[in-house]
């Protein structure tokens, strides 16, 4: 059970860390100052969520302390999905990724707030309001940009076409899933994906955006197979920390 | 991957153009201005704290929440388009100028103790 | 409001706003590489605050009648200046700690003084800014101390950064009073509340001991406090200062290119949601 829980929390935390890291790259470079600030806050929140989960892992499941676990771990031991790894492109891509990811994130934490895993419940409850803002932000942007003329609508549709297969990779299954489901810790990725689709579908309809079909999920991340972007990202993230991992920074 | 020979790896990933190439932001590109009022606790006044530029009331709220509510206690925010706030002109300030003189509207304009004391002193004198 | 007072106020507040926005770039250099969660989160939050400061200051300037778009255009065309200090590179992580500690400290000296000035909207923005600057200074000092009390490699890294940044810091308060073009008038109007030389003297008083107590040095053999309590220092190279102002600093071109990139790449978002009735609105003051 320990291995299954470690896997579950690690994949959630890795997603949050890598996406938070990517989103933080916009800080100071956003499309307008007000949005720069809002998006940066959410990047900080995500990195904070990762830190929270790594801390639970460290204190209760014996993984290395959060800094070492995040900044020194090898690429193959990361469990994030490909969606979060891709470099930022134009803002449409970042917004769509944020929309698709944060609705899934909201659902994950809603389930976690009722999980049989007691160590996670207070953490999940604490994040509720934060994530509510993230989805509010994502919904507001998506609805407005999708209704703001041809160019803008076209960009959002193209971003959805590109992101959806990657987003389906968030729900990649693993051999730990049955164990987690039977213990009432986690409802399983199949159920999660269905709930997610149910949640985003009406929002996409509101935006007149079309679900690309068929969309094959891009899997691999949950098993340690990553895009060519994760390795360089981790090298960059650890560049200073790894100068002397024993030092205090 | 780009390389702009920057010390910032983020910058090396951008397609930069020439520094001399002119870039002009058009009028209105920074949208409308909304005044922001925050409330520290339920029941308290909403106080003016600044403004945000936003294309809609909905995004104005989204922006105001982080620019004016990310530190310290805040339970609610109002936004209203600056253009929708009627106000007096600076030179109309003189309409308020005599407020302080109109003491008949103010507790300070009524000296009851003086009168009572005078009466009491009188009473003592008569005895 | 006298025309000249308004014009000078706009010029000053606008430059201050540009400095915040451009200041986000040198420190942004290390956002993706900050070592450990605490530093990573603090640095993102700090750079975010600087963008927020720019936002507050542009709003304050807008109350005087100049629209934000016009101010941004003047920044991009080079017509309006920003603080010279941001045209220097942040070469290592240690540079970020020096900037966070000492440049922010220098900014606080300036901003605390000006917060008592005569123009309300500017002062209100500065009050909020100063509150956040105290976090910047503290997190910078904390990261600085971590290096100063760390391994030999860390100390060396820090010493090299200090050596690089000392002169830009001395430049930060602006040219000597006797050569400053607008200084006297701005002080008469209570827009600028302390002279450049006064601030330059106030700064070492508070911060040089904090550097020396950690066994770090500053690259000026003449630096010392005399009996009268004034700091003596080698006059920084003012020719260099003016050269950098006029575009010849090590990072002027890159900063401008990056700022232009940000404006260009965000343009589709802004124009998509543009309202055609917005053109002549200003904040209510
Ligand atoms: Fe600032
Ligand atoms: Fe600062």
XYZ file of C-alpha atoms in Angstrom, chain A residues 7 10-12 14-15 18 73-85 166 168-174 217-227 230:
40
model
C 2.876 6.658 -6.542
C 4.040 11.657 -6.404
C 2.161 11.874 -9.669
C -0.141 14.574 -8.337
C 4.934 16.148 -10.024
C 2.112 17.425 -12.228
C 6.107 20.931 -13.457
C 15.322 13.074 -8.567
C 16.073 11.515 -11.915
C 13.795 12.108 -14.853
C 12.696 8.473 -15.089
C 11.401 8.658 -11.518
C 9.088 11.551 -12.273
C 5.443 10.606 -12.693
C 4.052 13.734 -14.361
C 1.999 13.552 -17.549
C 3.203 14.959 -20.862
C 0.673 17.794 -20.825
C 2.556 19.661 -18.118
C 6.001 19.135 -19.625
C -2.207 15.339 -23.951
C -6.242 12.582 -21.638
C -2.771 11.426 -20.601
C -3.537 12.826 -17.149
C -5.731 9.765 -16.674
C -3.200 7.133 -17.659
C -3.773 4.059 -15.550
C -1.255 2.068 -13.580
C -4.486 9.814 -25.088
C -0.772 10.581 -24.965
C 0.440 8.272 -22.230
C 3.770 7.337 -20.722
C 4.397 9.962 -18.079
C 2.902 7.972 -15.212
C 5.368 5.180 -15.976
C 8.416 7.394 -16.238
C 8.481 7.822 -20.019
C 8.613 11.519 -20.759
C 8.811 14.016 -23.582
C 11.320 17.159 -19.143
